Each structure stands twice: as C-alpha cells, then as structure tokens.
Tab-separated table of C-alpha atoms in Angstrom:
chain	number	residue	atom	x	y	z
A	142	MET	CA	-31.016	92.972	36.085
A	143	THR	CA	-33.027	90.041	34.856
A	144	GLU	CA	-35.454	88.593	37.313
A	145	PRO	CA	-35.656	84.810	37.695
A	146	ARG	CA	-38.359	83.249	35.631
A	147	HIS	CA	-40.981	81.377	37.633
A	148	ALA	CA	-42.715	78.434	36.031
A	149	ALA	CA	-46.397	78.749	35.485
A	150	PRO	CA	-48.540	76.738	37.848
A	151	ASP	CA	-49.735	74.400	35.051
A	152	GLU	CA	-46.245	73.880	33.520
A	153	GLU	CA	-44.750	70.371	34.155
A	154	GLN	CA	-41.523	70.264	36.103
A	155	PRO	CA	-38.721	67.904	34.994
A	156	GLN	CA	-38.572	64.737	37.104
A	157	VAL	CA	-35.398	64.313	39.040
A	158	VAL	CA	-34.227	60.716	39.619
A	159	VAL	CA	-31.702	60.010	42.329
A	160	ASN	CA	-29.914	56.680	42.268
A	161	ASP	CA	-28.753	55.515	45.640
A	162	ARG	CA	-25.612	53.463	44.962
A	163	ARG	CA	-24.725	52.909	48.574
A	164	ARG	CA	-23.930	49.282	49.350
A	165	ILE	CA	-25.377	49.515	52.869
A	166	ASP	CA	-29.027	50.381	53.290
A	167	PRO	CA	-29.046	53.365	55.732
A	168	GLU	CA	-32.402	52.329	57.122
A	169	THR	CA	-31.943	48.540	57.590
A	170	GLY	CA	-28.144	48.346	57.715
A	171	GLU	CA	-28.172	45.318	55.339
A	172	VAL	CA	-25.963	44.879	52.281
A	173	ARG	CA	-27.821	45.674	49.105
A	174	ALA	CA	-27.642	43.399	46.028
A	175	SER	CA	-25.711	45.062	43.220
A	176	ALA	CA	-27.439	46.100	40.019
A	177	ASP	CA	-25.058	43.959	37.959
A	178	ALA	CA	-25.911	40.843	39.954
A	179	THR	CA	-29.597	41.572	39.542
A	180	THR	CA	-29.150	42.010	35.797
A	181	GLU	CA	-27.245	38.717	35.537
A	182	GLU	CA	-29.917	36.933	37.525
A	183	GLU	CA	-32.613	38.370	35.263
A	184	GLY	CA	-30.746	37.323	32.073
A	185	ALA	CA	-29.909	33.793	33.253
A	186	ALA	CA	-31.842	30.854	31.861
A	187	PRO	CA	-34.333	29.287	34.220
A	188	VAL	CA	-32.997	26.334	36.140
A	189	GLU	CA	-35.707	24.055	34.765
A	190	ASP	CA	-34.406	24.631	31.152
A	191	ALA	CA	-30.901	23.246	31.887
A	192	PRO	CA	-31.746	19.537	31.157
A	193	VAL	CA	-33.291	20.493	27.813
A	194	VAL	CA	-30.196	22.457	26.818
A	195	ALA	CA	-27.926	19.573	27.858
A	196	GLU	CA	-29.996	17.112	25.800
A	197	ILE	CA	-29.740	19.323	22.727
A	198	VAL	CA	-25.984	19.632	23.198
A	199	ASP	CA	-25.670	15.842	23.484
A	200	GLU	CA	-27.706	15.311	20.297
A	201	VAL	CA	-25.602	17.806	18.361
A	202	ALA	CA	-22.386	16.237	19.676
A	203	ALA	CA	-23.586	12.744	18.703
A	204	GLU	CA	-24.501	13.930	15.205
A	205	LEU	CA	-21.121	15.595	14.766
A	206	LYS	CA	-19.339	12.427	15.937
A	207	THR	CA	-21.350	10.327	13.488
A	208	GLN	CA	-20.437	12.631	10.627
A	209	LEU	CA	-16.778	12.614	11.700
A	210	ASP	CA	-16.733	8.798	11.820
A	211	GLU	CA	-18.286	8.614	8.344
A	212	ARG	CA	-15.777	11.078	6.884
A	213	THR	CA	-12.918	9.206	8.583
A	214	ALA	CA	-14.129	5.884	7.140
A	215	ASP	CA	-14.421	7.461	3.676
A	216	LEU	CA	-10.898	8.825	3.942
A	217	GLN	CA	-9.505	5.480	5.074
A	218	ARG	CA	-11.277	3.691	2.226
A	219	LEU	CA	-9.955	6.157	-0.344
A	220	THR	CA	-6.455	5.851	1.096
A	221	ALA	CA	-6.594	2.049	0.857
A	222	GLU	CA	-7.945	2.177	-2.703
A	223	TYR	CA	-5.203	4.584	-3.746
A	224	ALA	CA	-2.528	2.385	-2.149
A	225	ASN	CA	-3.891	-0.676	-3.969
A	226	TYR	CA	-4.013	1.313	-7.216
A	227	ARG	CA	-0.375	2.338	-6.831
A	228	LYS	CA	0.665	-1.260	-6.129
A	229	ARG	CA	-1.275	-2.507	-9.155
A	230	VAL	CA	0.269	0.150	-11.406
A	231	GLU	CA	3.733	-0.701	-10.080
A	232	ARG	CA	3.175	-4.427	-10.728
A	233	ASP	CA	1.918	-3.710	-14.235
A	234	ARG	CA	4.891	-1.460	-14.928
A	235	GLU	CA	7.349	-4.095	-13.714
A	236	ALA	CA	5.571	-6.764	-15.772
A	237	VAL	CA	5.832	-4.645	-18.920
A	238	ILE	CA	9.532	-4.000	-18.307
A	239	ASN	CA	10.268	-7.664	-17.605
A	240	ASN	CA	8.338	-8.795	-20.677
A	241	ALA	CA	10.288	-6.342	-22.805
A	242	LYS	CA	13.599	-7.584	-21.391
A	243	ALA	CA	12.571	-11.207	-21.877
A	244	SER	CA	11.575	-10.500	-25.467
A	245	VAL	CA	14.948	-8.931	-26.236
A	246	ALA	CA	16.796	-11.763	-24.494
A	247	ALA	CA	14.817	-14.373	-26.468
A	248	GLU	CA	16.055	-12.835	-29.705
A	249	LEU	CA	19.642	-13.378	-28.539
A	250	LEU	CA	19.301	-17.017	-27.453
A	251	SER	CA	20.574	-18.284	-30.787
A	252	VAL	CA	23.695	-16.169	-30.260
A	253	LEU	CA	24.152	-17.695	-26.805
A	254	ASP	CA	23.791	-21.176	-28.333
A	255	ASP	CA	26.577	-20.377	-30.815
A	256	VAL	CA	28.747	-19.059	-27.979
A	257	GLU	CA	28.178	-22.237	-25.947
A	258	ARG	CA	28.985	-24.515	-28.909
A	259	ALA	CA	32.131	-22.522	-29.651
A	260	ALA	CA	33.220	-22.847	-26.025
A	261	ALA	CA	32.590	-26.625	-26.124
A	262	HIS	CA	34.794	-26.972	-29.215
A	263	GLY	CA	37.554	-24.768	-27.814
A	264	ASP	CA	36.981	-22.010	-30.366
A	265	LEU	CA	36.043	-19.333	-27.816
A	266	THR	CA	39.366	-17.507	-27.483
A	267	GLY	CA	40.898	-14.055	-27.736
A	268	ALA	CA	38.743	-11.024	-28.483
A	269	PHE	CA	35.777	-13.190	-29.422
A	270	LYS	CA	35.794	-14.730	-25.942
A	271	ALA	CA	35.918	-11.280	-24.292
A	272	VAL	CA	32.898	-10.101	-26.299
A	273	ALA	CA	31.010	-13.337	-25.617
A	274	ASP	CA	31.683	-13.147	-21.874
A	275	LYS	CA	30.472	-9.544	-21.796
A	276	LEU	CA	27.278	-10.455	-23.675
A	277	VAL	CA	26.508	-13.357	-21.339
A	278	SER	CA	27.238	-11.247	-18.250
A	279	THR	CA	25.009	-8.404	-19.455
A	280	LEU	CA	22.072	-10.712	-20.184
A	281	GLN	CA	22.394	-12.419	-16.824
A	282	LYS	CA	22.388	-9.030	-15.065
A	283	THR	CA	19.079	-8.187	-16.716
A	284	GLY	CA	17.575	-11.373	-15.243
A	285	LEU	CA	18.168	-14.059	-17.884
A	286	GLU	CA	19.104	-17.337	-16.194
A	287	PRO	CA	20.263	-20.542	-17.942
A	288	PHE	CA	19.246	-23.949	-16.559
A	289	ALA	CA	19.478	-27.698	-17.251
A	290	HIS	CA	22.485	-29.730	-16.160
A	291	GLU	CA	23.373	-33.371	-16.385
A	292	GLY	CA	22.365	-35.381	-13.346
A	293	GLU	CA	19.364	-33.289	-12.287
A	294	ALA	CA	15.864	-34.695	-12.040
A	295	PHE	CA	13.745	-34.499	-15.160
A	296	ASP	CA	11.027	-31.842	-14.901
A	297	PRO	CA	8.528	-31.881	-17.805
A	298	SER	CA	7.485	-28.280	-17.035
A	299	VAL	CA	10.941	-26.958	-18.043
A	300	HIS	CA	12.594	-29.912	-19.817
A	301	GLU	CA	11.707	-31.269	-23.248
A	302	ALA	CA	12.856	-34.881	-23.648
A	303	VAL	CA	14.146	-35.686	-27.145
A	304	GLN	CA	16.011	-38.877	-26.233
A	305	HIS	CA	15.074	-41.655	-23.844
A	306	SER	CA	16.900	-44.610	-22.348
A	307	THR	CA	16.905	-46.791	-19.232
A	308	SER	CA	19.606	-47.701	-16.738
A	309	PRO	CA	19.870	-49.290	-13.284
A	310	ASP	CA	22.270	-46.493	-12.300
A	311	VAL	CA	19.495	-43.899	-11.819
A	312	ASP	CA	16.658	-43.911	-9.299
A	313	GLY	CA	14.154	-42.116	-11.533
A	314	PRO	CA	13.847	-39.977	-14.667
A	315	THR	CA	17.150	-38.132	-14.840
A	316	VAL	CA	18.700	-35.685	-17.293
A	317	THR	CA	21.761	-37.468	-18.685
A	318	ALA	CA	22.569	-35.084	-21.548
A	319	VAL	CA	21.721	-31.447	-22.340
A	320	LEU	CA	21.283	-30.931	-26.060
A	321	ARG	CA	20.167	-27.306	-25.787
A	322	ARG	CA	20.299	-25.069	-22.730
A	323	GLY	CA	17.032	-23.744	-21.329
A	324	TYR	CA	16.490	-20.174	-20.151
A	325	ARG	CA	14.124	-18.444	-17.776
A	326	PHE	CA	13.623	-14.788	-16.976
A	327	GLY	CA	12.603	-14.478	-13.351
A	328	ASP	CA	9.546	-16.725	-12.991
A	329	LYS	CA	8.869	-16.721	-16.741
A	330	LEU	CA	10.065	-19.604	-18.901
A	331	VAL	CA	11.725	-18.178	-22.007
A	332	ARG	CA	12.724	-21.497	-23.586
A	333	PRO	CA	12.590	-25.116	-22.345
A	334	ALA	CA	15.758	-27.187	-22.356
A	335	LEU	CA	16.191	-30.049	-24.819
A	336	VAL	CA	17.531	-33.030	-22.880
A	337	ALA	CA	18.132	-36.753	-22.991
A	338	VAL	CA	16.335	-38.614	-20.218
A	339	THR	CA	17.242	-41.908	-18.588
A	340	ASP	CA	14.681	-43.876	-16.566
A	341	HIS	CA	15.408	-46.420	-13.858
A	342	GLU	CA	15.696	-50.022	-15.014
A	343	PRO	CA	15.835	-52.777	-12.382
A	344	ALA	CA	19.015	-54.830	-12.546
A	345	ALA	CA	18.632	-58.315	-13.988
A	346	ALA	CA	18.628	-61.108	-11.425
A	347	ALA	CA	21.860	-63.149	-11.304
A	348	PRO	CA	21.423	-66.713	-12.735
A	349	GLN	CA	21.439	-69.472	-10.123
A	350	ALA	CA	24.196	-72.168	-10.319
A	351	GLU	CA	23.028	-75.553	-11.617
A	352	GLU	CA	22.992	-78.405	-9.121
A	353	SER	CA	25.343	-81.315	-9.899
C-alpha cells in the first residue's frame, strides 16, 4: 500500500482562490454589486469626456451633410445639362427633318403651279385630277402650306408685288390678284407669292354747281 506523499517543508503549495458569488454579504447583510456591473463601470468613458465625443460627432455629421449637399447639387446639375442636351438634339433632329421635307417640297412647286393652272383652265379632270389631288394632299400632310389670296392685306415679308395700282375701294395696300401662289413649311418661307397690289386712293371731290 502506497503511503501518502507529504510535501517538503520548503516546497510551495498551490494557492487556492475561492470566489464568493453570494449576492448578500453574510457579514453586513447588504447587497453586493455584481462583477458585470463593476466591469461595465470600469469600461465606461468618463463623464467629463461626453461633450468632446458629442462635438466630434457633430463635426463629422456636418462634414457628411456638406458632402451630401455637394454631391446632390452635382447630380442635379448633370441631370439638367443632360435634359437640355436631349432637348437640343431633338430640336436639331426636327430641324434637319423639316429642312429635308421643305427641300423636297420646293422641288415640286413647279408641278403644283402646273396643277393649279390646269385647274383654272378646266383641264384638271379624270385620272389626272385624281393624281394631282393625291400629290397636293400628300405635300400638305408633310407640312407644306399654300398662301396668298385676293383681298388680304399686303405683307412684304411673304408677298412680292409685281403689279401696282390705286383705288378708293381699298383702305390700304391690298392683294387684288395672285399671279403665283406662295408656300411655307411650318415657320419657314419656301417661296414668296407673286401678287398685284392696290393702294388706297382718295376719291376725287365732287365739282360744285356754278352760281347763276
């Protein structure tokens, strides 16, 4: 049988640590503070550091807001520039299309003049009339618009006067004959109208009867 081994007098004994986890102190009867609460209190920032932390947070928040406002303004500016670019491209595209249509229509004005003269002489009949009506309708659908009629006011920006006369029957320069129809395409003048213009002429005073 093995005898228990006794430690030598100079040999160190292991230290035994006993943790008393009782909530109530057996000696004083008071409630002990928990270890977790003590640890939290030890790890918490000192109260006097709170204003400094709040100031730093405010500075960071202000800087972030400034950057956000700048990025928002940049985005809004880019959006506006892109919208203006799209509008400009769309206007340019429409202008190119309209100019192309006006150019094609201008090449056919002589044909329209022949059609109008034939209609005035009563020669626009049968199949020729059907083709002429279709041509005129198609050109008008693309935007070609004829103008100049007898009795309208003379406008030098769209009328070209080739004949001139005077009459007391008009109040001012008036178109009294259309020698060649004018045409416009939208706001663009394709060809001015050739017209005869009559200006106002005051009526002659009636002669007075001679006294006997």
